[in-house]
PDB file of C-alpha atoms in Angstrom:
ATOM      1  CA  UNK E 713     -12.404   4.533 116.476  1.00 57.00           C
ATOM      2  CA  UNK E 714     -15.247   5.771 118.852  1.00 64.00           C
ATOM      3  CA  UNK E 715     -18.203   8.254 117.369  1.00 67.00           C
ATOM      4  CA  UNK E 716     -19.854  10.745 119.190  1.00 70.00           C
ATOM      5  CA  UNK E 717     -23.612  10.435 120.239  1.00 71.00           C
ATOM      6  CA  UNK E 718     -25.408  13.170 118.788  1.00 72.00           C
ATOM      7  CA  UNK E 719     -27.995  15.072 121.140  1.00 75.00           C
ATOM      8  CA  UNK E 720     -31.714  15.559 120.330  1.00 75.00           C
ATOM      9  CA  UNK E 721     -30.756  18.815 121.686  1.00 78.00           C
ATOM     10  CA  UNK E 722     -28.055  20.394 119.566  1.00 83.00           C
ATOM     11  CA  UNK E 723     -28.709  23.508 117.451  1.00 84.00           C
ATOM     12  CA  UNK E 724     -31.457  26.470 118.217  1.00 89.00           C
ATOM     13  CA  UNK E 725     -32.926  27.079 120.439  1.00 94.00           C
ATOM     14  CA  UNK E 726     -29.911  26.385 122.753  1.00 94.00           C
ATOM     15  CA  UNK E 727     -30.822  24.264 124.927  1.00 94.00           C
ATOM     16  CA  UNK E 728     -28.644  23.000 128.385  1.00 93.00           C
ATOM     17  CA  UNK E 729     -29.452  20.514 130.845  1.00 91.00           C
ATOM     18  CA  UNK E 730     -28.145  20.878 134.551  1.00 91.00           C
ATOM     19  CA  UNK E 731     -29.855  19.948 138.253  1.00 91.00           C
ATOM     20  CA  UNK E 732     -31.720  21.877 139.838  1.00 90.00           C
ATOM     21  CA  UNK E 733     -31.843  23.080 143.868  1.00 90.00           C
ATOM     22  CA  UNK E 734     -33.415  19.833 144.466  1.00 88.00           C
ATOM     23  CA  UNK E 735     -30.899  18.054 142.588  1.00 90.00           C
ATOM     24  CA  UNK E 736     -33.673  17.270 139.956  1.00 91.00           C
ATOM     25  CA  UNK E 737     -32.626  17.263 136.166  1.00 91.00           C
ATOM     26  CA  UNK E 738     -33.883  20.140 134.738  1.00 94.00           C
ATOM     27  CA  UNK E 739     -33.389  22.272 130.945  1.00 95.00           C
ATOM     28  CA  UNK E 740     -32.828  25.883 130.395  1.00 96.00           C
ATOM     29  CA  UNK E 741     -33.871  26.523 126.768  1.00 97.00           C
ATOM     30  CA  UNK E 742     -32.671  30.543 125.446  1.00 97.00           C
ATOM     31  CA  UNK E 743     -34.658  31.451 121.764  1.00 97.00           C
ATOM     32  CA  UNK E 744     -33.418  33.999 119.925  1.00 96.00           C
ATOM     33  CA  UNK E 745     -36.585  35.501 117.821  1.00 97.00           C
ATOM     34  CA  UNK E 746     -37.453  38.584 115.828  1.00 97.00           C
ATOM     35  CA  UNK E 747     -41.192  39.549 115.885  1.00 97.00           C
ATOM     36  CA  UNK E 748     -42.995  40.957 112.846  1.00 97.00           C
ATOM     37  CA  UNK E 749     -42.483  44.507 113.612  1.00 97.00           C
ATOM     38  CA  UNK E 750     -39.168  43.998 114.373  1.00 97.00           C
ATOM     39  CA  UNK E 751     -38.862  43.140 111.066  1.00 96.00           C
ATOM     40  CA  UNK E 752     -40.841  45.948 109.384  1.00 96.00           C
ATOM     41  CA  UNK E 753     -38.328  48.272 111.791  1.00 96.00           C
ATOM     42  CA  UNK E 754     -35.455  46.677 110.110  1.00 96.00           C
ATOM     43  CA  UNK E 755     -36.149  46.563 106.459  1.00 94.00           C
ATOM     44  CA  UNK E 756     -37.179  50.604 107.274  1.00 95.00           C
ATOM     45  CA  UNK E 757     -33.989  51.631 109.237  1.00 94.00           C
ATOM     46  CA  UNK E 758     -32.495  49.508 106.121  1.00 92.00           C
ATOM     47  CA  UNK E 759     -33.748  51.948 103.743  1.00 91.00           C
ATOM     48  CA  UNK E 760     -32.656  54.808 105.507  1.00 92.00           C
ATOM     49  CA  UNK E 761     -29.357  53.591 105.794  1.00 89.00           C
ATOM     50  CA  UNK E 762     -28.871  53.180 102.196  1.00 85.00           C
ATOM     51  CA  UNK E 763     -30.718  56.428 101.193  1.00 86.00           C
ATOM     52  CA  UNK E 764     -28.338  58.569 103.893  1.00 84.00           C
ATOM     53  CA  UNK E 765     -25.327  56.422 102.480  1.00 80.00           C
ATOM     54  CA  UNK E 766     -26.145  57.822  98.978  1.00 78.00           C
ATOM     55  CA  UNK E 767     -26.633  61.273 100.233  1.00 80.00           C
ATOM     56  CA  UNK E 768     -23.493  60.956 101.698  1.00 73.00           C
ATOM     57  CA  UNK E 769     -21.964  59.894  98.308  1.00 74.00           C
ATOM     58  CA  UNK E 770     -23.428  62.210  96.473  1.00 72.00           C
ATOM     59  CA  UNK E 771     -22.313  65.612  98.559  1.00 70.00           C
ATOM     60  CA  UNK E 772     -18.502  64.041  98.344  1.00 70.00           C
ATOM     61  CA  UNK E 773     -18.827  63.409  94.602  1.00 67.00           C
ATOM     62  CA  UNK E 774     -19.894  66.824  93.716  1.00 71.00           C
ATOM     63  CA  UNK E 775     -16.973  68.287  95.637  1.00 72.00           C
ATOM     64  CA  UNK E 776     -14.818  66.893  93.068  1.00 74.00           C
ATOM     65  CA  UNK E 777     -15.373  67.987  89.953  1.00 72.00           C
ATOM     66  CA  UNK E 778     -13.163  65.198  88.442  1.00 73.00           C
ATOM     67  CA  UNK E 779     -14.525  62.578  90.070  1.00 69.00           C
ATOM     68  CA  UNK E 780     -14.676  59.660  87.380  1.00 72.00           C
ATOM     69  CA  UNK E 781     -17.901  58.265  85.849  1.00 69.00           C
ATOM     70  CA  UNK E 782     -16.940  55.164  87.656  1.00 71.00           C
ATOM     71  CA  UNK E 783     -17.074  56.939  90.244  1.00 68.00           C
ATOM     72  CA  UNK E 784     -20.488  58.265  90.085  1.00 64.00           C
ATOM     73  CA  UNK E 785     -21.806  54.487  88.507  1.00 64.00           C
ATOM     74  CA  UNK E 786     -20.660  52.730  91.923  1.00 70.00           C
ATOM     75  CA  UNK E 787     -22.708  55.317  93.953  1.00 69.00           C
ATOM     76  CA  UNK E 788     -25.730  53.968  91.795  1.00 68.00           C
ATOM     77  CA  UNK E 789     -24.689  50.057  92.156  1.00 74.00           C
ATOM     78  CA  UNK E 790     -22.952  50.117  95.953  1.00 75.00           C
ATOM     79  CA  UNK E 791     -26.243  50.796  97.925  1.00 75.00           C
ATOM     80  CA  UNK E 792     -28.098  48.079  96.294  1.00 75.00           C
ATOM     81  CA  UNK E 793     -25.239  45.605  97.916  1.00 80.00           C
ATOM     82  CA  UNK E 794     -25.520  47.822 101.458  1.00 85.00           C
ATOM     83  CA  UNK E 795     -28.648  47.397 101.613  1.00 88.00           C
ATOM     84  CA  UNK E 796     -28.413  43.483 102.950  1.00 88.00           C
ATOM     85  CA  UNK E 797     -25.720  44.614 104.925  1.00 90.00           C
ATOM     86  CA  UNK E 798     -27.849  47.168 107.065  1.00 91.00           C
ATOM     87  CA  UNK E 799     -31.128  44.798 106.911  1.00 92.00           C
ATOM     88  CA  UNK E 800     -28.813  42.268 108.767  1.00 92.00           C
ATOM     89  CA  UNK E 801     -27.180  44.806 110.909  1.00 93.00           C
ATOM     90  CA  UNK E 802     -30.465  46.669 112.108  1.00 94.00           C
ATOM     91  CA  UNK E 803     -32.978  42.765 112.298  1.00 94.00           C
ATOM     92  CA  UNK E 804     -29.421  41.448 114.395  1.00 94.00           C
ATOM     93  CA  UNK E 805     -30.189  44.733 116.708  1.00 93.00           C
ATOM     94  CA  UNK E 806     -34.092  43.876 117.160  1.00 95.00           C
ATOM     95  CA  UNK E 807     -33.377  40.394 117.717  1.00 95.00           C
ATOM     96  CA  UNK E 808     -35.132  39.500 121.182  1.00 95.00           C
ATOM     97  CA  UNK E 809     -33.520  37.246 123.916  1.00 95.00           C
ATOM     98  CA  UNK E 810     -36.176  34.940 125.956  1.00 96.00           C
ATOM     99  CA  UNK E 811     -34.956  32.405 128.788  1.00 97.00           C
ATOM    100  CA  UNK E 812     -37.111  29.801 130.003  1.00 97.00           C
ATOM    101  CA  UNK E 813     -36.395  27.394 132.381  1.00 97.00           C
ATOM    102  CA  UNK E 814     -38.613  23.849 132.868  1.00 96.00           C
ATOM    103  CA  UNK E 815     -38.010  21.355 136.068  1.00 95.00           C
ATOM    104  CA  UNK E 816     -40.327  18.348 137.024  1.00 93.00           C
ATOM    105  CA  UNK E 817     -42.124  20.983 138.668  1.00 92.00           C
ATOM    106  CA  UNK E 818     -42.412  24.465 136.692  1.00 94.00           C
ATOM    107  CA  UNK E 819     -41.618  25.705 133.831  1.00 96.00           C
ATOM    108  CA  UNK E 820     -40.597  29.305 134.085  1.00 96.00           C
ATOM    109  CA  UNK E 821     -40.116  32.237 131.688  1.00 97.00           C
ATOM    110  CA  UNK E 822     -38.163  35.194 132.270  1.00 96.00           C
ATOM    111  CA  UNK E 823     -39.681  38.816 131.607  1.00 92.00           C
ATOM    112  CA  UNK E 824     -37.046  41.178 132.115  1.00 89.00           C
ATOM    113  CA  UNK E 825     -36.325  40.716 135.523  1.00 91.00           C
ATOM    114  CA  UNK E 826     -38.774  38.953 136.646  1.00 94.00           C
ATOM    115  CA  UNK E 827     -39.762  35.496 136.591  1.00 95.00           C
ATOM    116  CA  UNK E 828     -43.671  33.933 135.417  1.00 95.00           C
ATOM    117  CA  UNK E 829     -44.110  30.658 136.989  1.00 95.00           C
ATOM    118  CA  UNK E 830     -46.334  28.279 136.387  1.00 96.00           C
ATOM    119  CA  UNK E 831     -46.719  24.496 137.817  1.00 94.00           C
ATOM    120  CA  UNK E 832     -46.402  21.751 135.282  1.00 92.00           C
ATOM    121  CA  UNK E 833     -48.182  19.003 137.279  1.00 89.00           C
ATOM    122  CA  UNK E 834     -51.302  20.650 135.845  1.00 92.00           C
ATOM    123  CA  UNK E 835     -52.690  19.696 132.447  1.00 91.00           C
ATOM    124  CA  UNK E 836     -50.259  21.851 129.798  1.00 94.00           C
ATOM    125  CA  UNK E 837     -49.763  22.024 126.413  1.00 94.00           C
ATOM    126  CA  UNK E 838     -47.260  23.682 123.817  1.00 97.00           C
ATOM    127  CA  UNK E 839     -48.992  25.237 120.907  1.00 96.00           C
ATOM    128  CA  UNK E 840     -48.333  27.163 117.770  1.00 96.00           C
ATOM    129  CA  UNK E 841     -51.218  29.729 116.657  1.00 97.00           C
ATOM    130  CA  UNK E 842     -50.859  31.894 113.888  1.00 97.00           C
ATOM    131  CA  UNK E 843     -50.416  35.930 114.873  1.00 97.00           C
ATOM    132  CA  UNK E 844     -53.573  37.562 115.877  1.00 96.00           C
ATOM    133  CA  UNK E 845     -53.219  40.132 112.872  1.00 96.00           C
ATOM    134  CA  UNK E 846     -52.935  37.379 110.790  1.00 96.00           C
ATOM    135  CA  UNK E 847     -56.116  38.489 108.907  1.00 96.00           C
ATOM    136  CA  UNK E 848     -56.139  41.637 109.283  1.00 97.00           C
ATOM    137  CA  UNK E 849     -52.933  41.681 107.189  1.00 96.00           C
ATOM    138  CA  UNK E 850     -54.936  39.286 105.028  1.00 95.00           C
ATOM    139  CA  UNK E 851     -57.402  41.086 104.164  1.00 96.00           C
ATOM    140  CA  UNK E 852     -55.623  44.410 103.773  1.00 95.00           C
ATOM    141  CA  UNK E 853     -52.701  42.443 100.762  1.00 95.00           C
ATOM    142  CA  UNK E 854     -55.876  41.386  99.365  1.00 94.00           C
ATOM    143  CA  UNK E 855     -57.633  44.740  98.630  1.00 94.00           C
ATOM    144  CA  UNK E 856     -54.327  46.379  98.176  1.00 93.00           C
ATOM    145  CA  UNK E 857     -53.883  43.808  94.987  1.00 94.00           C
ATOM    146  CA  UNK E 858     -57.308  44.182  93.657  1.00 94.00           C
ATOM    147  CA  UNK E 859     -56.936  48.301  93.404  1.00 93.00           C
ATOM    148  CA  UNK E 860     -53.440  47.701  91.820  1.00 92.00           C
ATOM    149  CA  UNK E 861     -55.387  45.399  89.502  1.00 93.00           C
ATOM    150  CA  UNK E 862     -57.345  47.969  88.609  1.00 93.00           C
ATOM    151  CA  UNK E 863     -54.909  50.253  87.612  1.00 91.00           C
ATOM    152  CA  UNK E 864     -53.297  47.831  85.501  1.00 92.00           C
ATOM    153  CA  UNK E 865     -50.600  47.300  87.960  1.00 90.00           C
ATOM    154  CA  UNK E 866     -49.338  44.239  89.511  1.00 91.00           C
ATOM    155  CA  UNK E 867     -47.833  43.728  93.477  1.00 89.00           C
ATOM    156  CA  UNK E 868     -47.073  41.009  95.685  1.00 92.00           C
ATOM    157  CA  UNK E 869     -47.464  42.617  98.982  1.00 92.00           C
ATOM    158  CA  UNK E 870     -45.411  41.125 101.742  1.00 94.00           C
ATOM    159  CA  UNK E 871     -45.989  38.691 104.218  1.00 95.00           C
ATOM    160  CA  UNK E 872     -45.569  40.004 107.622  1.00 96.00           C
ATOM    161  CA  UNK E 873     -48.011  38.560 110.575  1.00 97.00           C
ATOM    162  CA  UNK E 874     -49.109  36.023 107.733  1.00 96.00           C
ATOM    163  CA  UNK E 875     -45.087  34.674 108.025  1.00 96.00           C
ATOM    164  CA  UNK E 876     -45.147  35.184 111.945  1.00 97.00           C
ATOM    165  CA  UNK E 877     -46.659  32.929 114.972  1.00 98.00           C
ATOM    166  CA  UNK E 878     -46.917  32.491 119.072  1.00 97.00           C
ATOM    167  CA  UNK E 879     -45.621  29.985 120.701  1.00 97.00           C
ATOM    168  CA  UNK E 880     -48.244  29.290 123.503  1.00 97.00           C
ATOM    169  CA  UNK E 881     -48.013  27.544 126.828  1.00 96.00           C
ATOM    170  CA  UNK E 882     -51.910  26.406 126.867  1.00 96.00           C
ATOM    171  CA  UNK E 883     -52.497  26.296 130.970  1.00 94.00           C
ATOM    172  CA  UNK E 884     -55.294  24.041 131.440  1.00 91.00           C
ATOM    173  CA  UNK E 885     -57.158  25.695 129.025  1.00 89.00           C
ATOM    174  CA  UNK E 886     -55.765  29.521 129.492  1.00 94.00           C
ATOM    175  CA  UNK E 887     -53.558  31.089 126.611  1.00 96.00           C
ATOM    176  CA  UNK E 888     -49.551  31.884 128.187  1.00 96.00           C
ATOM    177  CA  UNK E 889     -47.957  33.730 125.010  1.00 96.00           C
ATOM    178  CA  UNK E 890     -44.462  32.784 125.324  1.00 97.00           C
ATOM    179  CA  UNK E 891     -42.891  34.094 122.482  1.00 97.00           C
ATOM    180  CA  UNK E 892     -44.087  35.738 119.251  1.00 97.00           C
ATOM    181  CA  UNK E 893     -41.848  34.835 116.364  1.00 97.00           C
ATOM    182  CA  UNK E 894     -41.565  36.172 112.505  1.00 97.00           C
ATOM    183  CA  UNK E 895     -40.445  32.719 110.287  1.00 96.00           C
ATOM    184  CA  UNK E 896     -42.581  29.471 110.632  1.00 95.00           C
ATOM    185  CA  UNK E 897     -39.651  27.269 110.514  1.00 95.00           C
ATOM    186  CA  UNK E 898     -37.850  29.488 113.565  1.00 96.00           C
ATOM    187  CA  UNK E 899     -41.211  29.054 115.612  1.00 97.00           C
ATOM    188  CA  UNK E 900     -41.329  25.054 114.974  1.00 96.00           C
ATOM    189  CA  UNK E 901     -37.871  24.621 116.339  1.00 96.00           C
ATOM    190  CA  UNK E 902     -39.182  26.605 119.399  1.00 97.00           C
ATOM    191  CA  UNK E 903     -41.869  24.430 119.791  1.00 97.00           C
ATOM    192  CA  UNK E 904     -40.633  21.319 119.220  1.00 96.00           C
ATOM    193  CA  UNK E 905     -37.910  21.950 121.280  1.00 96.00           C
ATOM    194  CA  UNK E 906     -40.299  22.692 123.854  1.00 97.00           C
ATOM    195  CA  UNK E 907     -42.483  19.612 123.606  1.00 96.00           C
ATOM    196  CA  UNK E 908     -38.988  17.177 123.431  1.00 94.00           C
ATOM    197  CA  UNK E 909     -38.303  18.594 126.727  1.00 95.00           C
ATOM    198  CA  UNK E 910     -41.329  18.451 128.623  1.00 94.00           C
ATOM    199  CA  UNK E 911     -41.092  14.369 127.097  1.00 93.00           C
ATOM    200  CA  UNK E 912     -37.664  13.609 127.932  1.00 90.00           C
ATOM    201  CA  UNK E 913     -37.971  15.477 131.581  1.00 90.00           C
ATOM    202  CA  UNK E 914     -40.866  12.944 132.156  1.00 83.00           C
ATOM    203  CA  UNK E 915     -38.784  10.358 131.446  1.00 85.00           C
ATOM    204  CA  UNK E 916     -36.103  11.430 133.250  1.00 78.00           C
ATOM    205  CA  UNK E 917     -38.436  11.365 136.562  1.00 73.00           C
ATOM    206  CA  UNK E 918     -39.639   8.090 135.388  1.00 68.00           C
ATOM    207  CA  UNK E 919     -43.177   9.477 135.451  1.00 56.00           C
ATOM    208  CA  UNK E 920     -45.831   8.286 132.626  1.00 52.00           C
ATOM    209  CA  UNK E 921     -48.376  10.603 131.185  1.00 49.00           C
ATOM    210  CA  UNK E 922     -50.765   9.615 133.807  1.00 42.00           C
ATOM    211  CA  UNK E 923     -48.212  10.017 136.883  1.00 40.00           C
ATOM    212  CA  UNK E 924     -48.239  12.212 139.689  1.00 40.00           C
ATOM    213  CA  UNK E 925     -45.763  13.502 141.724  1.00 40.00           C
ATOM    214  CA  UNK E 926     -47.566  12.771 145.038  1.00 40.00           C
ATOM    215  CA  UNK E 927     -51.417  11.280 146.596  1.00 34.00           C
ATOM    216  CA  UNK E 928     -52.541  15.033 146.792  1.00 40.00           C
ATOM    217  CA  UNK E 929     -51.751  15.431 142.705  1.00 38.00           C
ATOM    218  CA  UNK E 930     -53.712  11.799 141.601  1.00 32.00           C
ATOM    219  CA  UNK E 931     -56.885  13.893 140.244  1.00 33.00           C
ATOM    220  CA  UNK E 932     -54.681  15.955 137.502  1.00 34.00           C
ATOM    221  CA  UNK E 933     -52.945  14.806 134.928  1.00 38.00           C
ATOM    222  CA  UNK E 934     -49.417  15.008 135.320  1.00 38.00           C
ATOM    223  CA  UNK E 935     -46.654  16.647 133.562  1.00 39.00           C
ATOM    224  CA  UNK E 936     -46.227  16.191 129.266  1.00 41.00           C
ATOM    225  CA  UNK E 937     -49.716  17.229 128.850  1.00 44.00           C
ATOM    226  CA  UNK E 938     -48.848  17.132 125.195  1.00 40.00           C
TER     227      UNK E 938
END
């Protein structure tokens, strides 16, 4: 029985190997991510949706003088479960899609209707940075915890920026943000996929880390400097 070999590029982010206009192998990577701001808005709108549902249910029940006690009980219980539904719905509405193309010579990121293009033959790296607002959020959360403790309360503020990361394309020594991602695993998966595609392209082209595309490029370290 013939067994199918699993591709290392299955799963997320969606990755496809294709042949570019020059007849060379290339990768198209598509990510679906949400930012910490998107998570905040999703949770806020989910809360508003639950309040709206409760207000509607209360209005309907007050119009029914003979409404059974079970209906009033359901009015209190159903919104608790409805919150998860609304949260997923609003989260999905805040998902951002980013398309990238990696060829032998270029790395391209789609920004709206335009492409941001980098030369892969220059030294480059893919990196993961903590979100720029991580420290500010941490200080604010620590202050809130201390203030609550002074009042005899216990709180555990949710981390948004602390659990978010910038996936970065370091071009020579310049930082270029690719996507901002809420979720360590999601960000790590994107980073790993980009690194693997970069290395695989070098292998498919028969070029090592120190190879260059032509004699004029010999002064610079070739693609795949990860």
